[in-house]
Each structure stands twice: as structure tokens, then as C-alpha cells.
PDB file of C-alpha atoms in Angstrom:
ATOM      1  CA  MET A   1      79.432   6.820  -9.496  1.00  0.00           C
ATOM      2  CA  ARG A   2      80.761   9.860 -11.227  1.00  0.00           C
ATOM      3  CA  LEU A   3      79.019  11.851 -13.915  1.00  0.00           C
ATOM      4  CA  SER A   4      81.691  10.960 -16.474  1.00  0.00           C
ATOM      5  CA  GLY A   5      80.805   7.257 -16.049  1.00  0.00           C
ATOM      6  CA  SER A   6      77.208   7.866 -17.030  1.00  0.00           C
ATOM      7  CA  GLY A   7      78.292   9.078 -20.498  1.00  0.00           C
ATOM      8  CA  TYR A   8      80.123   5.797 -21.023  1.00  0.00           C
ATOM      9  CA  LEU A   9      76.993   3.826 -19.996  1.00  0.00           C
ATOM     10  CA  ILE A  10      74.758   5.798 -22.380  1.00  0.00           C
ATOM     11  CA  ARG A  11      77.196   5.296 -25.300  1.00  0.00           C
ATOM     12  CA  GLU A  12      77.454   1.553 -24.646  1.00  0.00           C
ATOM     13  CA  GLY A  13      73.672   1.262 -24.290  1.00  0.00           C
ATOM     14  CA  LEU A  14      73.027   3.004 -27.610  1.00  0.00           C
ATOM     15  CA  LYS A  15      75.733   0.890 -29.311  1.00  0.00           C
ATOM     16  CA  ASN A  16      74.110  -2.323 -28.000  1.00  0.00           C
ATOM     17  CA  ILE A  17      70.637  -1.149 -29.093  1.00  0.00           C
ATOM     18  CA  TRP A  18      72.035  -0.515 -32.577  1.00  0.00           C
ATOM     19  CA  HIS A  19      73.760  -3.917 -32.785  1.00  0.00           C
ATOM     20  CA  ASN A  20      70.628  -5.759 -31.579  1.00  0.00           C
ATOM     21  CA  ARG A  21      68.036  -3.791 -33.543  1.00  0.00           C
ATOM     22  CA  MET A  22      65.491  -6.594 -33.964  1.00  0.00           C
ATOM     23  CA  MET A  23      65.418  -7.485 -30.276  1.00  0.00           C
ATOM     24  CA  SER A  24      65.196  -3.798 -29.321  1.00  0.00           C
ATOM     25  CA  ILE A  25      62.265  -3.227 -31.673  1.00  0.00           C
ATOM     26  CA  ALA A  26      60.571  -6.419 -30.440  1.00  0.00           C
ATOM     27  CA  SER A  27      60.917  -5.430 -26.778  1.00  0.00           C
ATOM     28  CA  ILE A  28      59.624  -1.901 -27.479  1.00  0.00           C
ATOM     29  CA  CYS A  29      56.608  -3.366 -29.348  1.00  0.00           C
ATOM     30  CA  VAL A  30      55.854  -5.763 -26.465  1.00  0.00           C
ATOM     31  CA  LEU A  31      56.100  -2.926 -23.959  1.00  0.00           C
ATOM     32  CA  VAL A  32      53.807  -0.647 -26.014  1.00  0.00           C
ATOM     33  CA  SER A  33      51.217  -3.408 -26.504  1.00  0.00           C
ATOM     34  CA  CYS A  34      51.206  -4.237 -22.774  1.00  0.00           C
ATOM     35  CA  LEU A  35      50.741  -0.588 -21.842  1.00  0.00           C
ATOM     36  CA  THR A  36      47.975  -0.223 -24.447  1.00  0.00           C
ATOM     37  CA  LEU A  37      46.117  -3.299 -23.159  1.00  0.00           C
ATOM     38  CA  THR A  38      46.441  -2.188 -19.544  1.00  0.00           C
ATOM     39  CA  GLY A  39      45.263   1.335 -20.350  1.00  0.00           C
ATOM     40  CA  SER A  40      42.325   0.046 -22.400  1.00  0.00           C
ATOM     41  CA  ALA A  41      41.261  -2.307 -19.603  1.00  0.00           C
ATOM     42  CA  MET A  42      41.386   0.543 -17.084  1.00  0.00           C
ATOM     43  CA  LEU A  43      39.339   2.830 -19.362  1.00  0.00           C
ATOM     44  CA  VAL A  44      36.689   0.157 -19.967  1.00  0.00           C
ATOM     45  CA  SER A  45      36.511  -0.630 -16.261  1.00  0.00           C
ATOM     46  CA  TYR A  46      36.118   3.034 -15.333  1.00  0.00           C
ATOM     47  CA  ASN A  47      33.474   3.659 -18.004  1.00  0.00           C
ATOM     48  CA  VAL A  48      31.417   0.603 -17.020  1.00  0.00           C
ATOM     49  CA  SER A  49      31.605   1.557 -13.362  1.00  0.00           C
ATOM     50  CA  SER A  50      30.514   5.140 -14.006  1.00  0.00           C
ATOM     51  CA  PHE A  51      27.753   3.962 -16.368  1.00  0.00           C
ATOM     52  CA  VAL A  52      26.383   1.530 -13.789  1.00  0.00           C
ATOM     53  CA  SER A  53      26.519   4.215 -11.106  1.00  0.00           C
ATOM     54  CA  LYS A  54      24.679   6.673 -13.341  1.00  0.00           C
ATOM     55  CA  ILE A  55      21.976   4.198 -14.323  1.00  0.00           C
ATOM     56  CA  GLY A  56      21.685   2.970 -10.745  1.00  0.00           C
ATOM     57  CA  SER A  57      21.170   6.463  -9.396  1.00  0.00           C
ATOM     58  CA  ASP A  58      18.494   7.139 -12.018  1.00  0.00           C
ATOM     59  CA  ASN A  59      16.732   3.827 -11.390  1.00  0.00           C
ATOM     60  CA  MET A  60      13.242   4.525 -10.109  1.00  0.00           C
ATOM     61  CA  VAL A  61      10.465   2.228  -9.048  1.00  0.00           C
ATOM     62  CA  THR A  62       6.900   3.375  -9.565  1.00  0.00           C
ATOM     63  CA  VAL A  63       4.567   2.507  -6.695  1.00  0.00           C
ATOM     64  CA  TYR A  64       0.912   2.685  -7.756  1.00  0.00           C
ATOM     65  CA  LEU A  65      -1.707   3.474  -5.125  1.00  0.00           C
ATOM     66  CA  ASP A  66      -5.164   1.899  -4.806  1.00  0.00           C
ATOM     67  CA  ASP A  67      -7.999   3.884  -6.318  1.00  0.00           C
ATOM     68  CA  GLU A  68      -9.565   4.046  -2.846  1.00  0.00           C
ATOM     69  CA  VAL A  69      -6.570   6.072  -1.708  1.00  0.00           C
ATOM     70  CA  GLY A  70      -7.789   9.242  -3.333  1.00  0.00           C
ATOM     71  CA  ASP A  71      -7.950  11.651  -0.450  1.00  0.00           C
ATOM     72  CA  VAL A  72      -5.002  13.810   0.455  1.00  0.00           C
ATOM     73  CA  GLU A  73      -4.750  12.570   4.068  1.00  0.00           C
ATOM     74  CA  ALA A  74      -4.206   8.953   2.994  1.00  0.00           C
ATOM     75  CA  VAL A  75      -1.535   9.973   0.486  1.00  0.00           C
ATOM     76  CA  ILE A  76       0.167  12.093   3.127  1.00  0.00           C
ATOM     77  CA  GLU A  77       0.325   9.020   5.398  1.00  0.00           C
ATOM     78  CA  ILE A  78       1.754   6.692   2.728  1.00  0.00           C
ATOM     79  CA  GLY A  79       4.583   9.031   1.643  1.00  0.00           C
ATOM     80  CA  PRO A  80       6.486   9.047   4.969  1.00  0.00           C
ATOM     81  CA  GLN A  81       5.999   5.281   5.327  1.00  0.00           C
ATOM     82  CA  ILE A  82       7.785   4.765   2.019  1.00  0.00           C
ATOM     83  CA  ARG A  83      10.516   7.306   2.853  1.00  0.00           C
ATOM     84  CA  ASP A  84      11.162   5.626   6.228  1.00  0.00           C
ATOM     85  CA  ILE A  85      12.324   2.415   4.536  1.00  0.00           C
ATOM     86  CA  GLU A  86      16.088   2.161   4.922  1.00  0.00           C
ATOM     87  CA  ASN A  87      17.066   1.752   1.247  1.00  0.00           C
ATOM     88  CA  VAL A  88      14.760   4.498  -0.064  1.00  0.00           C
ATOM     89  CA  SER A  89      16.548   7.749  -0.833  1.00  0.00           C
ATOM     90  CA  ASP A  90      13.541   9.633  -2.208  1.00  0.00           C
ATOM     91  CA  ALA A  91       9.816   9.173  -2.854  1.00  0.00           C
ATOM     92  CA  VAL A  92       8.033  11.757  -4.994  1.00  0.00           C
ATOM     93  CA  PHE A  93       4.247  11.798  -5.284  1.00  0.00           C
ATOM     94  CA  VAL A  94       2.833  11.906  -8.827  1.00  0.00           C
ATOM     95  CA  SER A  95      -0.884  12.662  -9.071  1.00  0.00           C
ATOM     96  CA  LYS A  96      -3.159  11.274 -11.764  1.00  0.00           C
ATOM     97  CA  GLU A  97      -3.263  14.663 -13.415  1.00  0.00           C
ATOM     98  CA  GLU A  98       0.530  15.014 -13.532  1.00  0.00           C
ATOM     99  CA  ALA A  99       0.885  11.484 -14.896  1.00  0.00           C
ATOM    100  CA  ILE A 100      -1.599  12.056 -17.733  1.00  0.00           C
ATOM    101  CA  LYS A 101       0.219  15.299 -18.666  1.00  0.00           C
ATOM    102  CA  ASP A 102       3.380  13.230 -19.250  1.00  0.00           C
ATOM    103  CA  TYR A 103       1.481  11.323 -21.951  1.00  0.00           C
ATOM    104  CA  LYS A 104      -0.138  14.383 -23.567  1.00  0.00           C
ATOM    105  CA  GLU A 105       1.992  14.253 -26.696  1.00  0.00           C
ATOM    106  CA  ASP A 106       1.579  10.480 -27.111  1.00  0.00           C
ATOM    107  CA  LEU A 107      -2.200  10.545 -26.626  1.00  0.00           C
ATOM    108  CA  GLY A 108      -2.863  13.299 -29.132  1.00  0.00           C
ATOM    109  CA  GLU A 109      -6.607  13.891 -29.562  1.00  0.00           C
ATOM    110  CA  TRP A 110      -7.516  11.361 -26.842  1.00  0.00           C
ATOM    111  CA  TYR A 111      -5.849  13.532 -24.217  1.00  0.00           C
ATOM    112  CA  GLU A 112      -8.950  15.695 -23.716  1.00  0.00           C
ATOM    113  CA  GLU A 113     -11.121  12.596 -23.159  1.00  0.00           C
ATOM    114  CA  MET A 114      -8.746  11.191 -20.545  1.00  0.00           C
ATOM    115  CA  THR A 115      -8.429  14.291 -18.394  1.00  0.00           C
ATOM    116  CA  GLY A 116     -10.690  14.797 -15.388  1.00  0.00           C
ATOM    117  CA  GLU A 117     -13.007  11.870 -14.582  1.00  0.00           C
ATOM    118  CA  GLY A 118     -11.862   9.842 -17.611  1.00  0.00           C
ATOM    119  CA  ASN A 119      -8.290   9.574 -16.326  1.00  0.00           C
ATOM    120  CA  PRO A 120      -7.454   5.843 -16.009  1.00  0.00           C
ATOM    121  CA  LEU A 121      -4.063   6.359 -14.351  1.00  0.00           C
ATOM    122  CA  PRO A 122      -3.676   5.853 -10.589  1.00  0.00           C
ATOM    123  CA  ASN A 123      -1.888   8.119  -8.148  1.00  0.00           C
ATOM    124  CA  ALA A 124       1.686   6.959  -7.659  1.00  0.00           C
ATOM    125  CA  PHE A 125       5.032   7.509  -5.982  1.00  0.00           C
ATOM    126  CA  ARG A 126       8.331   7.460  -7.852  1.00  0.00           C
ATOM    127  CA  VAL A 127      10.760   5.836  -5.452  1.00  0.00           C
ATOM    128  CA  THR A 128      14.538   6.081  -5.806  1.00  0.00           C
ATOM    129  CA  MET A 129      16.714   3.516  -4.008  1.00  0.00           C
ATOM    130  CA  THR A 130      20.223   4.005  -2.704  1.00  0.00           C
ATOM    131  CA  ASP A 131      21.481   0.427  -3.181  1.00  0.00           C
ATOM    132  CA  LEU A 132      20.224  -1.745  -6.038  1.00  0.00           C
ATOM    133  CA  ALA A 133      21.617  -4.866  -4.362  1.00  0.00           C
ATOM    134  CA  GLN A 134      18.801  -4.557  -1.779  1.00  0.00           C
ATOM    135  CA  TYR A 135      16.132  -4.092  -4.449  1.00  0.00           C
ATOM    136  CA  GLU A 136      14.024  -7.167  -3.648  1.00  0.00           C
ATOM    137  CA  GLN A 137      13.948  -6.517   0.114  1.00  0.00           C
ATOM    138  CA  THR A 138      12.964  -2.874  -0.439  1.00  0.00           C
ATOM    139  CA  VAL A 139      10.163  -3.778  -2.860  1.00  0.00           C
ATOM    140  CA  ASP A 140       8.847  -6.351  -0.373  1.00  0.00           C
ATOM    141  CA  GLN A 141       8.798  -3.733   2.394  1.00  0.00           C
ATOM    142  CA  ILE A 142       6.993  -1.227   0.159  1.00  0.00           C
ATOM    143  CA  ALA A 143       4.402  -3.837  -0.865  1.00  0.00           C
ATOM    144  CA  LYS A 144       3.449  -4.376   2.804  1.00  0.00           C
ATOM    145  CA  ILE A 145       2.229  -0.776   3.160  1.00  0.00           C
ATOM    146  CA  ASP A 146      -1.567  -0.400   3.127  1.00  0.00           C
ATOM    147  CA  GLY A 147      -2.912   1.391   0.068  1.00  0.00           C
ATOM    148  CA  ILE A 148      -0.326   0.072  -2.396  1.00  0.00           C
ATOM    149  CA  GLN A 149      -1.934  -1.527  -5.444  1.00  0.00           C
ATOM    150  CA  LYS A 150       1.058  -2.463  -7.566  1.00  0.00           C
ATOM    151  CA  ILE A 151       4.782  -1.848  -7.884  1.00  0.00           C
ATOM    152  CA  GLY A 152       6.388  -1.375 -11.296  1.00  0.00           C
ATOM    153  CA  ASP A 153       8.925  -4.200 -11.029  1.00  0.00           C
ATOM    154  CA  ARG A 154      12.325  -3.654 -12.598  1.00  0.00           C
ATOM    155  CA  SER A 155      14.157  -6.392 -10.746  1.00  0.00           C
ATOM    156  CA  ASP A 156      15.691  -7.730 -13.959  1.00  0.00           C
ATOM    157  CA  ILE A 157      17.364  -4.381 -14.658  1.00  0.00           C
ATOM    158  CA  ALA A 158      18.510  -4.070 -11.052  1.00  0.00           C
ATOM    159  CA  SER A 159      20.034  -7.556 -11.013  1.00  0.00           C
ATOM    160  CA  LYS A 160      21.827  -7.007 -14.341  1.00  0.00           C
ATOM    161  CA  LEU A 161      23.254  -3.675 -13.164  1.00  0.00           C
ATOM    162  CA  THR A 162      24.392  -5.188  -9.879  1.00  0.00           C
ATOM    163  CA  SER A 163      26.103  -8.133 -11.590  1.00  0.00           C
ATOM    164  CA  LEU A 164      27.713  -5.827 -14.164  1.00  0.00           C
ATOM    165  CA  ASN A 165      29.057  -3.584 -11.405  1.00  0.00           C
ATOM    166  CA  ASN A 166      30.420  -6.605  -9.506  1.00  0.00           C
ATOM    167  CA  LEU A 167      32.129  -7.852 -12.669  1.00  0.00           C
TER     168      LEU A 167
END
């Protein structure tokens, strides 16, 4: 096809668009609405996926230790046992003193009474998991370790995030 033929095609196309104005406007509107819907769906999908990933990476489980596990040697033994579990990416020890400092502003004048021997909080580990889909299995494995009193259970949040990400 020669270049001179393309001018003829453009002229005829513009003439036909002008003669069929309503159909041209209707097809442009349909095309714009389809592109808008597709773009909006992609943006929502991307934002939900990134939100779930962000929340999932920040999701921590608090593992409370028995009060009998007060000496440093016992805590040093429990930490590697938790970190050796396959789905655990990190386990950070939080002492009673560090935990009560987090509540200093909320406690106000009671803070001084709760420091030292009056501290009711147990020693704990903040455990971060790599895959929330394996949440229940990981919590069960952590609960089997000697010296664990209680695990702050957030299984409802984990299951909702997993189902939202799958959607």
C-alpha cells in the first residue's frame, strides 16, 4: 500500500465518523468506560494485595513465658527453639521491664507501683511468621515448647488476611 492511499483512508474514516456521530460517540463512551473499569479493578487489586502483604509482614504473635522461666539460661534455651520452627522469621525477647515501659504513658501514676517486684507482666517473645496460611500449625508447634504459658492468639486476623489475599 502506498502512502497516498493512506490519506484517502483517513479522509473516508473521518467522513464516516462525521456522518455517524451518535454511533461514534456511543462506541467511544463504551471504550472509555471499559478502560476505566479495567483500570479501577487493577488498582483495587494491587492496593488490596499490597495492604495484605504489609499487614501480614507486620503480624506478630506474642508468646508469654511461664513465671518460673525467670532465669536467663532458660530464656536463652527457649529463643532458639522458637526460631528453629520453619514458619518463624524472627523471635524477639521482651523482658517484663521492657513490656511495662511500653505502658508507661497509659498507666500514669500507677507506673511507679508496677515497676520492680510489682510488675504483673510476664517475659515474652514477639514472633513474626513468614506465611500466615500456616498460622495454626506454627502456633501449635510453639505451644509444645516447655516454658510457654500462653500465646496471644490472632488466628481470626490471620484467616481474614489469608482469605482476602486469596480473593
